[in-house]
Short mmCIF file of C-alpha atoms in Angstrom, two decimals:
data_model
loop_
_atom_site.label_atom_id
_atom_site.label_comp_id
_atom_site.label_asym_id
_atom_site.label_seq_id
_atom_site.Cartn_x
_atom_site.Cartn_y
_atom_site.Cartn_z
CA UNK A 1 113.31 -36.67 46.65
CA UNK A 2 113.37 -40.26 45.37
CA UNK A 3 110.14 -41.48 43.94
CA UNK A 4 109.06 -44.92 42.77
CA UNK A 5 105.78 -45.54 41.03
CA UNK A 6 103.64 -47.62 43.42
CA UNK A 7 103.01 -50.97 41.76
CA UNK A 8 99.29 -50.97 42.59
CA UNK A 9 98.89 -47.54 41.00
CA UNK A 10 100.60 -48.72 37.84
CA UNK A 11 98.30 -51.77 37.67
CA UNK A 12 95.25 -49.57 38.21
CA UNK A 13 96.50 -47.16 35.55
CA UNK A 14 96.88 -49.97 33.03
CA UNK A 15 93.32 -51.13 33.67
CA UNK A 16 91.92 -47.60 33.47
CA UNK A 17 93.92 -46.56 30.44
CA UNK A 18 92.91 -49.80 28.74
CA UNK A 19 89.23 -49.06 29.24
CA UNK A 20 89.61 -45.42 28.32
CA UNK A 21 91.68 -46.33 25.26
CA UNK A 22 88.93 -48.63 23.96
CA UNK A 23 86.30 -45.92 24.32
CA UNK A 24 88.61 -43.29 22.91
CA UNK A 25 89.48 -45.45 19.92
CA UNK A 26 85.80 -46.04 19.22
CA UNK A 27 84.93 -42.33 19.45
CA UNK A 28 87.91 -41.50 17.26
CA UNK A 29 86.92 -44.00 14.56
CA UNK A 30 83.30 -42.85 14.67
CA UNK A 31 84.36 -39.22 14.26
CA UNK A 32 86.53 -40.09 11.27
CA UNK A 33 83.67 -42.06 9.67
CA UNK A 34 81.16 -39.24 10.19
CA UNK A 35 83.71 -36.68 9.06
CA UNK A 36 83.66 -38.29 5.62
CA UNK A 37 79.94 -39.09 5.60
CA UNK A 38 78.21 -35.95 6.90
CA UNK A 39 78.10 -32.46 5.50
CA UNK A 40 80.10 -29.75 7.24
CA UNK A 41 76.95 -28.57 9.06
CA UNK A 42 75.98 -32.13 10.05
CA UNK A 43 79.44 -32.89 11.39
CA UNK A 44 79.45 -29.56 13.20
CA UNK A 45 76.20 -30.58 14.96
CA UNK A 46 77.69 -33.95 15.91
CA UNK A 47 80.80 -32.24 17.27
CA UNK A 48 78.67 -29.85 19.31
CA UNK A 49 76.72 -32.79 20.76
CA UNK A 50 80.06 -34.29 21.82
CA UNK A 51 80.93 -30.93 23.39
CA UNK A 52 77.66 -31.02 25.34
CA UNK A 53 78.52 -34.55 26.41
CA UNK A 54 81.79 -33.21 27.74
CA UNK A 55 79.89 -30.49 29.59
CA UNK A 56 77.61 -33.13 31.10
CA UNK A 57 80.60 -35.17 32.21
CA UNK A 58 82.16 -32.12 33.83
CA UNK A 59 79.03 -31.42 35.90
CA UNK A 60 78.74 -35.09 36.82
CA UNK A 61 82.39 -35.08 37.83
CA UNK A 62 82.11 -31.94 39.95
CA UNK A 63 78.72 -32.49 41.60
CA UNK A 64 78.66 -36.26 42.08
CA UNK A 65 81.61 -38.33 40.82
CA UNK A 66 84.55 -36.54 42.49
CA UNK A 67 82.67 -35.94 45.79
CA UNK A 68 81.60 -39.61 45.79
CA UNK A 69 85.20 -40.73 45.29
CA UNK A 70 86.45 -38.46 48.07
CA UNK A 71 83.77 -39.13 50.69
CA UNK A 72 83.48 -42.85 49.97
CA UNK A 73 87.23 -43.24 50.49
CA UNK A 74 87.13 -41.14 53.65
CA UNK A 75 84.35 -43.30 55.16
CA UNK A 76 85.58 -45.75 57.78
CA UNK A 77 82.77 -48.31 57.46
CA UNK A 78 80.71 -49.96 54.74
CA UNK A 79 77.48 -48.29 55.88
CA UNK A 80 78.94 -44.85 55.24
CA UNK A 81 80.28 -45.92 51.83
CA UNK A 82 76.87 -47.26 50.80
CA UNK A 83 75.08 -44.15 52.05
CA UNK A 84 77.28 -41.83 50.03
CA UNK A 85 76.98 -44.14 47.02
CA UNK A 86 73.17 -43.88 47.06
CA UNK A 87 73.21 -40.14 47.72
CA UNK A 88 75.56 -39.21 44.91
CA UNK A 89 74.06 -41.80 42.55
CA UNK A 90 70.61 -40.25 42.97
CA UNK A 91 72.03 -36.77 42.41
CA UNK A 92 73.85 -38.05 39.30
CA UNK A 93 70.57 -39.22 37.78
CA UNK A 94 69.07 -35.75 38.24
CA UNK A 95 72.13 -34.02 36.77
CA UNK A 96 72.15 -36.42 33.79
CA UNK A 97 68.48 -35.76 33.04
CA UNK A 98 68.98 -31.99 33.26
CA UNK A 99 71.99 -32.17 30.93
CA UNK A 100 70.02 -34.30 28.46
CA UNK A 101 67.19 -31.77 28.41
CA UNK A 102 69.59 -28.87 27.96
CA UNK A 103 71.35 -30.65 25.11
CA UNK A 104 68.09 -31.33 23.31
CA UNK A 105 67.04 -27.69 23.49
CA UNK A 106 70.44 -26.39 22.35
CA UNK A 107 70.62 -28.80 19.42
CA UNK A 108 67.19 -27.73 18.21
CA UNK A 109 68.26 -24.10 18.33
CA UNK A 110 71.39 -24.89 16.29
CA UNK A 111 69.57 -26.79 13.55
CA UNK A 112 68.89 -30.35 14.78
CA UNK A 113 65.25 -31.11 13.81
CA UNK A 114 64.37 -32.82 17.10
CA UNK A 115 67.36 -32.90 19.44
CA UNK A 116 65.92 -35.99 21.16
CA UNK A 117 68.65 -38.36 20.00
CA UNK A 118 71.43 -36.07 21.20
CA UNK A 119 69.58 -35.57 24.51
CA UNK A 120 69.35 -39.34 25.11
CA UNK A 121 73.02 -39.77 24.23
CA UNK A 122 74.28 -37.07 26.62
CA UNK A 123 72.00 -38.26 29.44
CA UNK A 124 73.14 -41.90 29.20
CA UNK A 125 76.80 -40.96 28.77
CA UNK A 126 76.73 -38.69 31.85
CA UNK A 127 75.08 -41.33 34.03
CA UNK A 128 77.54 -44.04 32.97
CA UNK A 129 80.44 -41.69 33.72
CA UNK A 130 79.27 -41.29 37.32
CA UNK A 131 78.80 -45.01 37.77
CA UNK A 132 82.31 -45.69 36.46
CA UNK A 133 83.75 -43.29 39.04
CA UNK A 134 81.68 -44.85 41.84
CA UNK A 135 82.94 -48.33 40.95
CA UNK A 136 86.49 -47.03 40.76
CA UNK A 137 86.01 -45.70 44.29
CA UNK A 138 84.98 -49.23 45.34
CA UNK A 139 88.16 -50.56 43.67
CA UNK A 140 86.28 -52.51 41.01
CA UNK A 141 88.61 -51.52 38.18
CA UNK A 142 88.30 -54.88 36.42
CA UNK A 143 84.50 -54.62 36.36
CA UNK A 144 84.74 -51.13 34.88
CA UNK A 145 87.22 -52.29 32.25
CA UNK A 146 84.95 -55.16 31.18
CA UNK A 147 82.02 -52.76 31.01
CA UNK A 148 84.09 -50.39 28.86
CA UNK A 149 84.91 -53.25 26.51
CA UNK A 150 81.25 -54.24 26.18
CA UNK A 151 80.27 -50.60 25.63
CA UNK A 152 82.88 -50.32 22.88
CA UNK A 153 81.74 -53.50 21.13
CA UNK A 154 78.08 -52.50 21.40
CA UNK A 155 78.88 -49.01 20.20
CA UNK A 156 80.76 -50.28 17.14
CA UNK A 157 77.94 -52.65 16.21
CA UNK A 158 75.10 -50.19 16.81
CA UNK A 159 76.82 -47.17 15.26
CA UNK A 160 77.87 -49.24 12.25
CA UNK A 161 74.28 -50.39 11.75
CA UNK A 162 73.03 -46.81 12.16
CA UNK A 163 75.40 -45.50 9.50
CA UNK A 164 74.77 -48.40 7.10
CA UNK A 165 70.99 -48.88 7.32
CA UNK A 166 69.53 -45.45 8.12
CA UNK A 167 69.22 -42.48 5.79
CA UNK A 168 69.54 -39.97 8.64
CA UNK A 169 72.91 -41.16 9.87
CA UNK A 170 73.30 -38.33 12.39
CA UNK A 171 70.11 -39.06 14.34
CA UNK A 172 70.58 -42.83 14.13
CA UNK A 173 74.12 -42.46 15.49
CA UNK A 174 72.90 -40.46 18.48
CA UNK A 175 70.40 -43.20 19.38
CA UNK A 176 73.06 -45.88 18.83
CA UNK A 177 75.46 -44.13 21.22
CA UNK A 178 72.71 -43.76 23.82
CA UNK A 179 71.89 -47.48 23.57
CA UNK A 180 75.58 -48.45 23.86
CA UNK A 181 75.91 -46.41 27.06
CA UNK A 182 72.82 -48.11 28.50
CA UNK A 183 74.37 -51.50 27.69
CA UNK A 184 77.55 -50.41 29.50
CA UNK A 185 75.52 -49.40 32.56
CA UNK A 186 73.70 -52.75 32.58
CA UNK A 187 77.00 -54.66 32.46
CA UNK A 188 78.38 -52.60 35.36
CA UNK A 189 75.39 -53.43 37.53
CA UNK A 190 75.33 -57.11 36.53
CA UNK A 191 79.03 -57.84 37.05
CA UNK A 192 79.23 -55.95 40.34
CA UNK A 193 76.22 -57.91 41.62
CA UNK A 194 74.83 -54.75 43.10
CA UNK A 195 71.38 -53.27 42.78
CA UNK A 196 71.10 -49.91 41.11
CA UNK A 197 70.03 -48.02 44.22
CA UNK A 198 68.38 -44.66 43.65
CA UNK A 199 66.54 -42.88 46.43
CA UNK A 200 64.61 -39.64 46.50
CA UNK A 201 63.73 -39.82 50.15
CA UNK A 202 64.17 -36.76 52.34
CA UNK A 203 67.06 -38.38 54.24
CA UNK A 204 69.03 -38.77 51.01
CA UNK A 205 68.66 -35.13 50.07
CA UNK A 206 69.41 -33.99 53.62
CA UNK A 207 72.71 -35.84 53.40
CA UNK A 208 73.45 -34.19 50.08
CA UNK A 209 72.38 -30.78 51.41
CA UNK A 210 74.87 -31.04 54.28
CA UNK A 211 77.65 -31.21 51.73
CA UNK A 212 76.23 -28.46 49.55
CA UNK A 213 78.40 -25.60 50.94
CA UNK A 214 81.40 -27.36 49.40
CA UNK A 215 79.57 -28.85 46.44
CA UNK A 216 78.13 -25.49 45.42
CA UNK A 217 81.66 -24.24 44.82
CA UNK A 218 82.37 -27.43 42.91
CA UNK A 219 79.30 -26.79 40.75
CA UNK A 220 80.33 -23.19 40.23
CA UNK A 221 83.77 -24.46 39.28
CA UNK A 222 82.19 -26.80 36.70
CA UNK A 223 80.31 -23.86 35.22
CA UNK A 224 83.39 -21.67 34.95
CA UNK A 225 85.40 -24.64 33.64
CA UNK A 226 82.86 -25.20 30.88
CA UNK A 227 82.82 -21.52 29.98
CA UNK A 228 86.61 -21.52 29.97
CA UNK A 229 87.01 -24.86 28.18
CA UNK A 230 84.07 -24.75 25.78
CA UNK A 231 84.03 -21.03 24.99
CA UNK A 232 85.82 -21.81 21.74
CA UNK A 233 83.05 -24.09 20.44
CA UNK A 234 80.23 -21.86 21.68
CA UNK A 235 81.67 -18.63 20.29
CA UNK A 236 82.75 -20.02 16.92
CA UNK A 237 79.48 -21.93 16.39
CA UNK A 238 77.39 -19.03 17.67
CA UNK A 239 79.14 -16.32 15.66
CA UNK A 240 80.32 -18.13 12.52
CA UNK A 241 77.97 -21.16 12.54
CA UNK A 242 78.44 -24.96 12.92
CA UNK A 243 80.11 -25.23 9.50
CA UNK A 244 82.90 -22.85 10.59
CA UNK A 245 83.46 -24.91 13.73
CA UNK A 246 83.67 -28.18 11.73
CA UNK A 247 87.39 -27.96 10.71
CA UNK A 248 88.41 -27.04 14.26
CA UNK A 249 86.35 -29.91 15.65
CA UNK A 250 87.75 -32.31 13.05
CA UNK A 251 91.31 -31.63 14.26
CA UNK A 252 90.47 -31.35 17.96
CA UNK A 253 88.77 -34.74 17.90
CA UNK A 254 92.16 -36.27 17.16
CA UNK A 255 93.22 -35.00 20.59
CA UNK A 256 90.21 -36.50 22.36
CA UNK A 257 92.29 -39.43 23.68
CA UNK A 258 94.25 -36.93 25.78
CA UNK A 259 91.08 -35.77 27.55
CA UNK A 260 90.11 -39.39 28.12
CA UNK A 261 93.57 -40.11 29.51
CA UNK A 262 93.38 -37.11 31.84
CA UNK A 263 90.11 -38.46 33.22
CA UNK A 264 91.75 -41.85 33.74
CA UNK A 265 94.61 -40.25 35.66
CA UNK A 266 92.12 -38.35 37.82
CA UNK A 267 90.10 -41.48 38.58
CA UNK A 268 93.29 -43.38 39.37
CA UNK A 269 94.98 -40.84 41.63
CA UNK A 270 92.05 -39.31 43.54
CA UNK A 271 91.32 -42.25 45.87
CA UNK A 272 95.03 -42.80 46.56
CA UNK A 273 95.81 -39.12 47.21
CA UNK A 274 92.66 -38.73 49.34
CA UNK A 275 93.93 -41.49 51.64
CA UNK A 276 97.39 -39.88 51.80
CA UNK A 277 95.83 -36.54 52.76
CA UNK A 278 93.77 -38.28 55.44
CA UNK A 279 97.03 -39.69 56.83
CA UNK A 280 98.79 -36.27 56.58
CA UNK A 281 101.37 -37.61 54.09
CA UNK A 282 101.56 -34.33 52.22
CA UNK A 283 105.10 -34.83 50.87
CA UNK A 284 104.00 -38.00 49.08
CA UNK A 285 100.94 -36.23 47.70
CA UNK A 286 102.97 -33.40 46.23
CA UNK A 287 105.69 -35.69 44.86
CA UNK A 288 103.19 -37.93 43.10
CA UNK A 289 101.40 -34.88 41.68
CA UNK A 290 104.61 -33.51 40.15
CA UNK A 291 105.77 -36.82 38.70
CA UNK A 292 102.42 -37.68 37.13
CA UNK A 293 102.17 -34.14 35.72
CA UNK A 294 105.55 -34.52 33.99
CA UNK A 295 104.46 -37.87 32.56
CA UNK A 296 101.21 -36.39 31.21
CA UNK A 297 102.81 -33.21 29.88
CA UNK A 298 105.58 -34.99 27.99
CA UNK A 299 103.18 -37.67 26.76
CA UNK A 300 100.72 -35.09 25.41
CA UNK A 301 103.51 -33.24 23.58
CA UNK A 302 104.68 -36.47 21.93
CA UNK A 303 101.10 -37.37 21.02
CA UNK A 304 100.54 -33.94 19.49
CA UNK A 305 103.62 -34.30 17.30
CA UNK A 306 102.21 -37.61 16.06
CA UNK A 307 98.91 -35.94 15.19
CA UNK A 308 100.75 -33.26 13.19
CA UNK A 309 102.35 -36.05 11.17
CA UNK A 310 99.05 -37.69 10.15
CA UNK A 311 96.97 -34.53 9.66
CA UNK A 312 97.94 -34.02 5.98
CA UNK A 313 96.71 -37.55 5.22
CA UNK A 314 93.11 -36.83 6.27
CA UNK A 315 90.88 -35.77 3.40
CA UNK A 316 87.39 -34.45 4.12
CA UNK A 317 85.01 -31.79 2.90
CA UNK A 318 84.94 -30.39 6.45
CA UNK A 319 88.68 -29.66 6.15
CA UNK A 320 88.57 -28.03 2.72
CA UNK A 321 90.35 -24.65 2.64
CA UNK A 322 91.36 -25.07 6.32
CA UNK A 323 94.92 -24.57 7.59
CA UNK A 324 95.11 -27.97 9.28
CA UNK A 325 98.79 -27.61 10.21
CA UNK A 326 98.17 -24.32 12.02
CA UNK A 327 95.10 -25.77 13.73
CA UNK A 328 97.21 -28.73 14.87
CA UNK A 329 99.92 -26.50 16.36
CA UNK A 330 97.33 -24.44 18.23
CA UNK A 331 95.69 -27.66 19.45
CA UNK A 332 99.00 -28.82 20.95
CA UNK A 333 99.34 -25.42 22.63
CA UNK A 334 95.92 -26.09 24.21
CA UNK A 335 96.32 -29.69 25.29
CA UNK A 336 99.80 -29.64 26.84
CA UNK A 337 98.67 -27.12 29.51
CA UNK A 338 95.40 -29.06 29.99
CA UNK A 339 97.31 -32.25 30.76
CA UNK A 340 99.83 -30.39 32.91
CA UNK A 341 97.22 -28.91 35.27
CA UNK A 342 95.25 -32.12 35.89
CA UNK A 343 97.29 -33.05 38.97
CA UNK A 344 97.32 -29.66 40.79
CA UNK A 345 93.57 -29.51 40.23
CA UNK A 346 93.16 -32.99 41.73
CA UNK A 347 95.23 -31.86 44.73
CA UNK A 348 93.05 -28.79 45.27
CA UNK A 349 89.90 -30.91 45.01
CA UNK A 350 90.93 -33.60 47.49
CA UNK A 351 91.81 -30.99 50.13
CA UNK A 352 88.41 -29.36 49.58
CA UNK A 353 89.56 -26.13 47.91
CA UNK A 354 86.69 -26.08 45.42
CA UNK A 355 86.43 -22.31 45.84
CA UNK A 356 89.99 -21.78 44.63
CA UNK A 357 89.38 -24.06 41.65
CA UNK A 358 86.24 -22.08 40.84
CA UNK A 359 88.02 -18.74 40.90
CA UNK A 360 90.91 -20.06 38.80
CA UNK A 361 88.56 -21.30 36.10
CA UNK A 362 86.44 -18.14 36.33
CA UNK A 363 89.52 -16.04 35.65
CA UNK A 364 90.50 -18.44 32.87
CA UNK A 365 87.03 -18.10 31.37
CA UNK A 366 87.27 -14.31 31.34
CA UNK A 367 90.68 -14.49 29.68
CA UNK A 368 89.43 -17.04 27.15
CA UNK A 369 86.25 -15.20 26.22
CA UNK A 370 88.14 -11.95 25.78
CA UNK A 371 90.98 -13.35 23.67
CA UNK A 372 88.80 -15.67 21.55
CA UNK A 373 86.24 -12.92 20.94
CA UNK A 374 88.99 -10.48 19.95
CA UNK A 375 90.62 -12.98 17.57
CA UNK A 376 87.28 -13.84 15.95
CA UNK A 377 86.74 -10.15 15.28
CA UNK A 378 90.11 -9.52 13.63
CA UNK A 379 91.27 -12.88 12.23
CA UNK A 380 89.98 -16.14 10.68
CA UNK A 381 88.26 -18.59 12.99
CA UNK A 382 91.38 -20.81 13.02
CA UNK A 383 93.16 -18.24 15.17
CA UNK A 384 90.51 -18.49 17.88
CA UNK A 385 92.38 -21.59 19.06
CA UNK A 386 95.26 -19.32 20.04
CA UNK A 387 92.93 -17.50 22.43
CA UNK A 388 91.87 -20.81 23.95
CA UNK A 389 95.56 -21.71 24.40
CA UNK A 390 96.15 -18.46 26.32
CA UNK A 391 93.27 -19.34 28.63
CA UNK A 392 94.53 -22.89 29.26
CA UNK A 393 98.06 -21.64 29.98
CA UNK A 394 96.70 -19.14 32.49
CA UNK A 395 94.75 -21.90 34.27
CA UNK A 396 97.84 -24.12 34.35
CA UNK A 397 100.04 -21.47 35.97
CA UNK A 398 97.39 -20.47 38.51
CA UNK A 399 96.59 -24.10 39.41
CA UNK A 400 100.21 -24.93 40.19
CA UNK A 401 100.67 -21.72 42.16
CA UNK A 402 97.67 -22.26 44.44
CA UNK A 403 98.24 -26.00 44.80
CA UNK A 404 101.84 -25.37 45.89
CA UNK A 405 100.64 -22.78 48.41
CA UNK A 406 98.02 -25.16 49.78
CA UNK A 407 100.48 -28.03 50.19
CA UNK A 408 102.99 -25.79 51.95
CA UNK A 409 100.33 -24.49 54.33
CA UNK A 410 99.19 -28.02 55.18
CA UNK A 411 102.75 -29.10 55.94
CA UNK A 412 103.51 -25.93 57.95
CA UNK A 413 100.15 -24.93 59.54
CA UNK A 414 101.70 -22.48 62.01
CA UNK A 415 104.08 -20.73 59.64
CA UNK A 416 103.69 -18.18 56.89
CA UNK A 417 105.04 -19.28 53.54
CA UNK A 418 108.02 -17.17 52.44
CA UNK A 419 107.44 -15.20 49.25
CA UNK A 420 109.93 -14.40 46.50
CA UNK A 421 109.93 -10.73 47.53
CA UNK A 422 110.47 -11.72 51.16
CA UNK A 423 113.39 -13.94 50.20
CA UNK A 424 115.03 -11.08 48.27
CA UNK A 425 114.53 -8.75 51.24
CA UNK A 426 116.12 -11.23 53.65
CA UNK A 427 119.05 -11.74 51.28
CA UNK A 428 119.54 -7.97 50.97
CA UNK A 429 119.37 -7.52 54.75
CA UNK A 430 121.88 -10.33 55.35
CA UNK A 431 124.24 -8.85 52.74
CA UNK A 432 124.03 -5.41 54.37
CA UNK A 433 124.77 -6.87 57.81
CA UNK A 434 127.84 -8.65 56.44
CA UNK A 435 129.13 -5.41 54.95
#
């Protein structure tokens, strides 16, 4: 089937990737600076706070951002769009506060004296993530990009001041990141000329409760995704300590732009594919999913090879006595499948198959916990990345299998999809009849 990239999607991608690239570049530079400044334990705590930020973003994405994108684009009038915007925005504030509290408690348990700075950072980052998705759903990509630029500039200035002027660089950096995210939120609201509407009235929660049967599976999926995706950090830090996780985190942070890019692709394609599903254009949905997946898979492989090239040039106490080349190879084995299953997951989400997504990630979590735990017991912590790669590969294969089934069933609602075994049986029967 011939496929041409829609021009408007390419323009939206450029805007989104531009904003994500600025943020990613800032986070990358900050990680490199702290990698050389902090002790192995201090950098391990910073890396774990970033992991918790990723967990917060995943819950925001599953419980508020993705549903907001889907239902706002399915609404046929402005009143419905605004109602869903308020509903999911209010829920996002609650989720962000809960994630901030959880981060603070976890950081204290792992050695952070207060945990308050990390809590503020994760809370503000989670809330800004939801607002970015909501503005993407309203097709305000330029506003989001400007906000990303301001966040990046503010983050550079505030984080630089925190590192330069404060003795406790770790805590000061957490507060600087929190403040930069608040500045980004303020710019979003100002440029969009919209009030920040939060409501805790009964009608708002009734609207959210009506969607809960589907959202509960989305939330469960976020939980299993975090167990599956973050089991590496939690097991290594919990069993071997933050210092043992530091070299893994130092290499994995170089791949952070790929996660940011995957989020940009999701934000870009979800509204478009949701409209195509609404119009029953399933062939276009599946074609776009496959093409974008190839682009992301090949791009992530090329990026990983570039990281392998620069890894030997990085000198840090956190990387002393670590097999950085082996860690880099295992990281590529993790991130290529991650990028390759973004699109089938988006397809399953826009057709409302949150339950399937949840079971896929649950199975992936079981596989990941088992393989990582086994490798930690019999090999150095570096090899735990191999267990994570097995988990990600499993999720990739299962996501494509179920997404393909779902698309076929939507295109042929009254037929049963032929299986490989069934095809072999029909071929054997036909051959016997010919004889």
